[in-house]
mmCIF file of N, CA and C in Angstrom:
data_model
loop_
_atom_site.group_PDB
_atom_site.id
_atom_site.type_symbol
_atom_site.label_atom_id
_atom_site.label_comp_id
_atom_site.label_asym_id
_atom_site.label_seq_id
_atom_site.Cartn_x
_atom_site.Cartn_y
_atom_site.Cartn_z
ATOM 1 N N MET A 1 23.923 74.111 111.660
ATOM 2 C CA MET A 1 24.935 73.361 111.483
ATOM 3 C C MET A 1 25.311 72.891 112.965
ATOM 4 N N VAL A 2 24.201 73.804 113.960
ATOM 5 C CA VAL A 2 24.140 73.149 115.781
ATOM 6 C C VAL A 2 24.263 72.029 116.280
ATOM 7 N N LYS A 3 22.375 72.577 115.044
ATOM 8 C CA LYS A 3 21.537 71.093 115.436
ATOM 9 C C LYS A 3 22.386 69.913 115.159
ATOM 10 N N SER A 4 23.278 69.669 113.976
ATOM 11 C CA SER A 4 23.730 68.359 113.299
ATOM 12 C C SER A 4 25.208 68.475 114.279
ATOM 13 N N LEU A 5 25.081 69.531 114.522
ATOM 14 C CA LEU A 5 26.576 68.845 115.917
ATOM 15 C C LEU A 5 26.350 68.371 116.739
ATOM 16 N N ILE A 6 25.090 68.227 117.876
ATOM 17 C CA ILE A 6 24.766 68.168 119.266
ATOM 18 C C ILE A 6 24.513 66.699 119.704
ATOM 19 N N PRO A 7 24.298 66.055 118.400
ATOM 20 C CA PRO A 7 24.175 64.206 118.173
ATOM 21 C C PRO A 7 25.496 64.269 118.396
ATOM 22 N N ALA A 8 26.276 63.944 117.338
ATOM 23 C CA ALA A 8 27.306 64.089 116.873
ATOM 24 C C ALA A 8 28.720 64.234 118.232
ATOM 25 N N LEU A 9 28.770 65.406 119.125
ATOM 26 C CA LEU A 9 28.864 66.055 119.767
ATOM 27 C C LEU A 9 29.028 65.066 121.555
ATOM 28 N N ALA A 10 27.422 64.651 121.575
ATOM 29 C CA ALA A 10 26.608 63.827 122.710
ATOM 30 C C ALA A 10 27.110 61.894 122.932
ATOM 31 N N LEU A 11 27.636 61.856 121.438
ATOM 32 C CA LEU A 11 28.345 60.597 121.406
ATOM 33 C C LEU A 11 29.751 60.211 121.263
ATOM 34 N N PHE A 12 30.242 61.202 121.151
ATOM 35 C CA PHE A 12 31.669 61.144 121.689
ATOM 36 C C PHE A 12 31.578 61.822 122.948
ATOM 37 N N LEU A 13 31.409 62.216 123.850
ATOM 38 C CA LEU A 13 31.131 62.577 124.771
ATOM 39 C C LEU A 13 30.936 61.463 125.877
ATOM 40 N N ALA A 14 29.503 60.737 125.347
ATOM 41 C CA ALA A 14 29.219 59.479 126.694
ATOM 42 C C ALA A 14 29.780 58.054 126.399
ATOM 43 N N ALA A 15 31.247 57.899 123.963
ATOM 44 C CA ALA A 15 32.316 57.136 124.742
ATOM 45 C C ALA A 15 32.890 57.181 125.236
ATOM 46 N N LEU A 16 33.592 58.302 125.884
ATOM 47 C CA LEU A 16 34.735 58.306 126.345
ATOM 48 C C LEU A 16 34.779 58.363 127.760
ATOM 49 N N PRO A 17 35.900 57.090 127.919
ATOM 50 C CA PRO A 17 35.988 56.294 129.206
ATOM 51 C C PRO A 17 36.316 57.752 130.401
ATOM 52 N N CYS A 18 36.033 57.700 131.467
ATOM 53 C CA CYS A 18 36.281 58.361 132.365
ATOM 54 C C CYS A 18 37.146 58.410 133.057
ATOM 55 N N GLY A 19 37.828 57.238 133.143
ATOM 56 C CA GLY A 19 38.989 57.078 134.218
ATOM 57 C C GLY A 19 40.140 57.209 133.289
ATOM 58 N N ALA A 20 41.728 57.365 134.071
ATOM 59 C CA ALA A 20 42.825 57.652 133.377
ATOM 60 C C ALA A 20 42.771 56.667 132.192
ATOM 61 N N ILE A 21 44.196 57.070 130.929
ATOM 62 C CA ILE A 21 44.109 56.136 130.440
ATOM 63 C C ILE A 21 45.360 55.862 130.190
ATOM 64 N N GLY A 22 46.111 55.942 131.436
ATOM 65 C CA GLY A 22 47.802 55.871 131.422
ATOM 66 C C GLY A 22 49.212 56.421 131.260
ATOM 67 N N ILE A 23 48.721 57.597 130.553
ATOM 68 C CA ILE A 23 49.392 58.536 130.124
ATOM 69 C C ILE A 23 49.937 59.364 130.991
ATOM 70 N N LYS A 24 51.273 59.515 132.247
ATOM 71 C CA LYS A 24 51.465 59.881 133.848
ATOM 72 C C LYS A 24 52.962 60.866 132.653
ATOM 73 N N SER A 25 53.008 60.852 131.634
ATOM 74 C CA SER A 25 53.343 62.792 131.486
ATOM 75 C C SER A 25 53.211 63.357 130.876
ATOM 76 N N LYS A 26 53.367 64.876 131.207
ATOM 77 C CA LYS A 26 52.835 66.233 131.131
ATOM 78 C C LYS A 26 52.800 66.748 129.214
ATOM 79 N N GLU A 27 53.661 65.927 128.817
ATOM 80 C CA GLU A 27 53.249 66.222 127.380
ATOM 81 C C GLU A 27 52.920 65.071 126.563
ATOM 82 N N VAL A 28 52.483 65.352 126.249
ATOM 83 C CA VAL A 28 51.395 65.213 125.211
ATOM 84 C C VAL A 28 51.538 63.831 123.838
ATOM 85 N N PRO A 29 51.501 63.363 123.538
ATOM 86 C CA PRO A 29 52.154 61.791 122.608
ATOM 87 C C PRO A 29 52.557 62.178 121.607
ATOM 88 N N PRO A 30 53.128 61.997 120.899
ATOM 89 C CA PRO A 30 53.292 62.664 119.083
ATOM 90 C C PRO A 30 52.033 61.999 118.219
ATOM 91 N N ASP A 31 51.241 60.937 119.096
ATOM 92 C CA ASP A 31 51.070 60.129 117.834
ATOM 93 C C ASP A 31 48.885 59.759 119.027
ATOM 94 N N ALA A 32 48.941 60.666 119.746
ATOM 95 C CA ALA A 32 48.094 60.864 121.509
ATOM 96 C C ALA A 32 46.912 61.448 120.204
ATOM 97 N N SER A 33 45.638 60.345 120.040
ATOM 98 C CA SER A 33 44.238 60.999 119.207
ATOM 99 C C SER A 33 43.899 61.895 120.299
ATOM 100 N N ASP A 34 42.229 62.357 119.467
ATOM 101 C CA ASP A 34 41.823 63.789 120.129
ATOM 102 C C ASP A 34 41.202 62.459 121.456
ATOM 103 N N ARG A 35 40.826 61.419 121.296
ATOM 104 C CA ARG A 35 39.911 61.617 121.851
ATOM 105 C C ARG A 35 41.093 60.935 123.177
ATOM 106 N N GLU A 36 42.366 60.454 123.384
ATOM 107 C CA GLU A 36 43.515 60.557 124.322
ATOM 108 C C GLU A 36 43.291 61.968 125.042
ATOM 109 N N ILE A 37 43.805 63.513 124.085
ATOM 110 C CA ILE A 37 43.896 64.198 124.955
ATOM 111 C C ILE A 37 42.541 64.626 125.142
ATOM 112 N N ILE A 38 41.271 64.647 124.899
ATOM 113 C CA ILE A 38 40.569 64.875 125.509
ATOM 114 C C ILE A 38 40.412 64.308 127.502
ATOM 115 N N GLN A 39 40.811 63.081 127.481
ATOM 116 C CA GLN A 39 40.267 61.725 128.410
ATOM 117 C C GLN A 39 41.697 62.956 129.634
ATOM 118 N N MET A 40 43.104 63.472 128.545
ATOM 119 C CA MET A 40 44.258 64.177 129.760
ATOM 120 C C MET A 40 43.507 65.203 129.760
ATOM 121 N N ALA A 41 43.033 65.785 128.827
ATOM 122 C CA ALA A 41 41.920 67.520 129.806
ATOM 123 C C ALA A 41 41.262 67.450 130.633
ATOM 124 N N GLN A 42 40.478 65.782 130.677
ATOM 125 C CA GLN A 42 39.831 66.208 131.999
ATOM 126 C C GLN A 42 40.136 65.245 133.427
ATOM 127 N N LYS A 43 41.622 64.743 133.333
ATOM 128 C CA LYS A 43 42.367 64.161 134.197
ATOM 129 C C LYS A 43 43.084 65.304 135.398
ATOM 130 N N ALA A 44 43.286 66.172 134.038
ATOM 131 C CA ALA A 44 43.434 67.879 134.727
ATOM 132 C C ALA A 44 42.832 68.271 135.728
ATOM 133 N N PHE A 45 41.904 68.605 134.727
ATOM 134 C CA PHE A 45 40.499 69.704 135.179
ATOM 135 C C PHE A 45 40.055 69.197 136.696
ATOM 136 N N ASN A 46 39.627 67.172 136.433
ATOM 137 C CA ASN A 46 39.153 66.667 137.616
ATOM 138 C C ASN A 46 40.287 67.164 139.362
ATOM 139 N N ASN A 47 41.018 66.990 138.974
ATOM 140 C CA ASN A 47 42.526 67.139 139.509
ATOM 141 C C ASN A 47 43.055 68.387 139.846
ATOM 142 N N ASN A 48 41.505 69.860 139.276
ATOM 143 C CA ASN A 48 41.838 70.679 139.585
ATOM 144 C C ASN A 48 42.621 71.598 139.242
ATOM 145 N N ASN A 49 43.357 71.287 138.245
ATOM 146 C CA ASN A 49 44.968 71.534 137.317
ATOM 147 C C ASN A 49 44.403 72.073 135.534
ATOM 148 N N TYR A 50 43.790 73.646 135.963
ATOM 149 C CA TYR A 50 42.815 74.170 135.354
ATOM 150 C C TYR A 50 44.006 74.434 133.523
ATOM 151 N N ARG A 51 45.615 75.263 134.461
ATOM 152 C CA ARG A 51 46.000 75.074 133.658
ATOM 153 C C ARG A 51 46.585 73.672 132.469
ATOM 154 N N LEU A 52 46.819 73.123 132.938
ATOM 155 C CA LEU A 52 47.437 72.079 132.200
ATOM 156 C C LEU A 52 45.805 71.234 131.798
ATOM 157 N N ALA A 53 45.119 71.275 131.837
ATOM 158 C CA ALA A 53 43.466 70.800 131.217
ATOM 159 C C ALA A 53 43.991 71.729 129.453
ATOM 160 N N THR A 54 43.738 72.725 130.353
ATOM 161 C CA THR A 54 43.716 74.797 129.587
ATOM 162 C C THR A 54 44.553 73.913 128.021
ATOM 163 N N ARG A 55 46.291 73.943 128.682
ATOM 164 C CA ARG A 55 46.956 73.046 127.609
ATOM 165 C C ARG A 55 47.106 72.120 127.394
ATOM 166 N N TYR A 56 45.952 71.202 127.123
ATOM 167 C CA TYR A 56 46.072 69.277 126.995
ATOM 168 C C TYR A 56 44.513 70.282 125.595
ATOM 169 N N TYR A 57 44.003 70.795 126.340
ATOM 170 C CA TYR A 57 42.442 71.061 125.161
ATOM 171 C C TYR A 57 43.159 72.149 123.778
ATOM 172 N N ASN A 58 44.072 73.198 124.061
ATOM 173 C CA ASN A 58 45.073 74.016 123.006
ATOM 174 C C ASN A 58 45.779 73.132 122.162
ATOM 175 N N GLU A 59 46.598 71.883 122.744
ATOM 176 C CA GLU A 59 46.430 71.157 122.171
ATOM 177 C C GLU A 59 45.578 70.524 120.871
ATOM 178 N N LEU A 60 44.777 69.837 121.439
ATOM 179 C CA LEU A 60 43.553 69.167 120.466
ATOM 180 C C LEU A 60 43.140 69.579 119.490
ATOM 181 N N LEU A 61 43.039 71.584 119.908
ATOM 182 C CA LEU A 61 42.322 72.216 119.216
ATOM 183 C C LEU A 61 43.836 72.565 117.893
ATOM 184 N N GLN A 62 44.834 72.772 117.881
ATOM 185 C CA GLN A 62 45.658 73.089 117.212
ATOM 186 C C GLN A 62 46.384 71.415 116.778
ATOM 187 N N ARG A 63 45.662 70.225 116.519
ATOM 188 C CA ARG A 63 45.904 68.957 116.775
ATOM 189 C C ARG A 63 45.281 68.766 115.699
ATOM 190 N N TYR A 64 43.738 68.914 116.273
ATOM 191 C CA TYR A 64 42.674 68.404 115.626
ATOM 192 C C TYR A 64 41.727 69.849 115.456
ATOM 193 N N GLY A 65 41.803 70.539 115.403
ATOM 194 C CA GLY A 65 40.754 71.383 115.314
ATOM 195 C C GLY A 65 40.057 72.217 114.501
ATOM 196 N N ASP A 66 40.520 70.832 113.146
ATOM 197 C CA ASP A 66 39.662 71.348 111.465
ATOM 198 C C ASP A 66 38.440 70.096 112.026
ATOM 199 N N ASN A 67 38.685 69.214 112.918
ATOM 200 C CA ASN A 67 37.118 68.326 112.398
ATOM 201 C C ASN A 67 36.250 69.035 113.354
ATOM 202 N N PRO A 68 34.936 69.718 113.151
ATOM 203 C CA PRO A 68 34.283 70.366 113.240
ATOM 204 C C PRO A 68 33.615 69.660 115.427
ATOM 205 N N VAL A 69 33.902 68.449 115.884
ATOM 206 C CA VAL A 69 33.720 67.654 116.618
ATOM 207 C C VAL A 69 34.490 68.592 117.928
ATOM 208 N N ASP A 70 35.680 68.040 117.725
ATOM 209 C CA ASP A 70 36.789 68.333 118.310
ATOM 210 C C ASP A 70 37.630 69.966 118.531
ATOM 211 N N LEU A 71 36.828 70.678 117.681
ATOM 212 C CA LEU A 71 36.746 72.085 117.343
ATOM 213 C C LEU A 71 35.420 72.887 118.932
ATOM 214 N N VAL A 72 34.897 71.852 118.644
ATOM 215 C CA VAL A 72 32.863 72.692 119.798
ATOM 216 C C VAL A 72 34.700 72.398 121.224
ATOM 217 N N ILE A 73 34.232 71.002 121.203
ATOM 218 C CA ILE A 73 34.704 70.295 122.668
ATOM 219 C C ILE A 73 35.403 71.196 123.003
ATOM 220 N N GLY A 74 36.827 71.910 121.706
ATOM 221 C CA GLY A 74 38.379 72.331 122.982
ATOM 222 C C GLY A 74 37.520 73.651 123.360
ATOM 223 N N ASN A 75 36.850 74.528 122.466
ATOM 224 C CA ASN A 75 36.607 75.985 123.283
ATOM 225 C C ASN A 75 35.914 75.663 124.001
ATOM 226 N N TYR A 76 34.662 75.120 124.072
ATOM 227 C CA TYR A 76 33.903 74.886 125.088
ATOM 228 C C TYR A 76 33.976 74.617 126.353
ATOM 229 N N GLU A 77 34.974 73.496 126.532
ATOM 230 C CA GLU A 77 36.171 73.032 127.649
ATOM 231 C C GLU A 77 37.067 74.339 128.264
ATOM 232 N N ILE A 78 37.419 74.913 127.136
ATOM 233 C CA ILE A 78 38.929 76.501 127.768
ATOM 234 C C ILE A 78 37.707 76.869 128.051
ATOM 235 N N ALA A 79 36.253 78.025 127.400
ATOM 236 C CA ALA A 79 35.349 78.407 128.388
ATOM 237 C C ALA A 79 34.732 78.136 129.677
ATOM 238 N N HIS A 80 34.738 76.868 129.738
ATOM 239 C CA HIS A 80 34.352 76.128 131.203
ATOM 240 C C HIS A 80 35.529 76.481 132.420
ATOM 241 N N ILE A 81 36.650 76.172 131.973
ATOM 242 C CA ILE A 81 37.716 76.297 132.839
ATOM 243 C C ILE A 81 37.349 77.935 133.238
ATOM 244 N N ALA A 82 37.901 79.217 131.626
ATOM 245 C CA ALA A 82 38.112 80.181 132.026
ATOM 246 C C ALA A 82 36.179 80.739 133.035
ATOM 247 N N ILE A 83 35.283 79.934 133.059
ATOM 248 C CA ILE A 83 34.053 79.923 133.353
ATOM 249 C C ILE A 83 34.412 80.007 135.680
ATOM 250 N N ARG A 84 35.475 78.488 135.953
ATOM 251 C CA ARG A 84 35.689 78.031 136.811
ATOM 252 C C ARG A 84 36.331 79.657 137.567
ATOM 253 N N LYS A 85 37.529 79.609 136.329
ATOM 254 C CA LYS A 85 38.193 80.807 136.880
ATOM 255 C C LYS A 85 37.751 82.414 137.053
ATOM 256 N N LYS A 86 36.508 82.423 137.008
ATOM 257 C CA LYS A 86 35.429 83.965 136.755
ATOM 258 C C LYS A 86 36.446 84.918 135.852
ATOM 259 N N ASP A 87 37.111 83.660 135.097
ATOM 260 C CA ASP A 87 37.778 84.582 134.138
ATOM 261 C C ASP A 87 36.985 85.083 132.635
ATOM 262 N N TYR A 88 35.667 85.877 132.716
ATOM 263 C CA TYR A 88 34.358 86.055 131.961
ATOM 264 C C TYR A 88 34.512 86.171 130.673
ATOM 265 N N LYS A 89 35.964 87.341 130.235
ATOM 266 C CA LYS A 89 36.434 87.780 129.088
ATOM 267 C C LYS A 89 36.927 87.340 128.532
ATOM 268 N N THR A 90 37.713 85.658 128.517
ATOM 269 C CA THR A 90 37.424 84.609 127.865
ATOM 270 C C THR A 90 36.844 83.416 127.987
ATOM 271 N N ALA A 91 36.094 83.223 128.391
ATOM 272 C CA ALA A 91 35.013 82.340 128.184
ATOM 273 C C ALA A 91 33.738 83.393 127.320
ATOM 274 N N VAL A 92 33.693 84.084 127.389
ATOM 275 C CA VAL A 92 32.291 84.557 126.436
ATOM 276 C C VAL A 92 32.624 84.371 125.292
ATOM 277 N N PRO A 93 33.590 85.148 124.599
ATOM 278 C CA PRO A 93 33.506 84.809 123.705
ATOM 279 C C PRO A 93 34.401 84.078 122.935
ATOM 280 N N LEU A 94 34.081 82.469 123.494
ATOM 281 C CA LEU A 94 35.171 81.184 123.660
ATOM 282 C C LEU A 94 33.168 80.971 123.398
ATOM 283 N N LEU A 95 32.435 81.308 124.305
ATOM 284 C CA LEU A 95 31.459 80.233 124.448
ATOM 285 C C LEU A 95 30.679 80.818 122.679
ATOM 286 N N ASN A 96 30.238 82.179 122.546
ATOM 287 C CA ASN A 96 29.567 83.327 120.869
ATOM 288 C C ASN A 96 30.330 81.924 120.306
ATOM 289 N N ASP A 97 32.016 81.956 120.043
ATOM 290 C CA ASP A 97 32.049 80.986 118.732
ATOM 291 C C ASP A 97 31.249 79.916 119.242
ATOM 292 N N VAL A 98 30.976 78.826 119.487
ATOM 293 C CA VAL A 98 30.513 78.019 119.758
ATOM 294 C C VAL A 98 29.424 78.359 119.775
ATOM 295 N N LEU A 99 28.576 78.759 119.745
ATOM 296 C CA LEU A 99 27.334 78.970 119.646
ATOM 297 C C LEU A 99 27.163 79.192 117.663
ATOM 298 N N ALA A 100 28.186 80.077 117.352
ATOM 299 C CA ALA A 100 28.275 80.250 116.219
ATOM 300 C C ALA A 100 28.357 79.027 114.929
ATOM 301 N N MET A 101 28.581 77.766 115.700
ATOM 302 C CA MET A 101 29.122 76.843 114.679
ATOM 303 C C MET A 101 27.944 76.222 115.026
#
């Protein structure tokens, strides 16, 4: 199953623009798409605001976690943030979940 998700994940990530999407509030609009939430999280991550990025990725998982691509992206990115913070107790189980998918 993981091999079948990799091309979809790569295509999804490649399609995301690198710039900001114009949302200035730290709150996620109720009608925000998964792509918009990911962009908000990436912007926060790029600004070294790991707490906000994690909050956005958790919101992604809450709203779109039934989508396998969003589930992989959310868990992977939260694990990536945990690694940046040297929080391996959080990162390892998340990465194992991603691998299991």
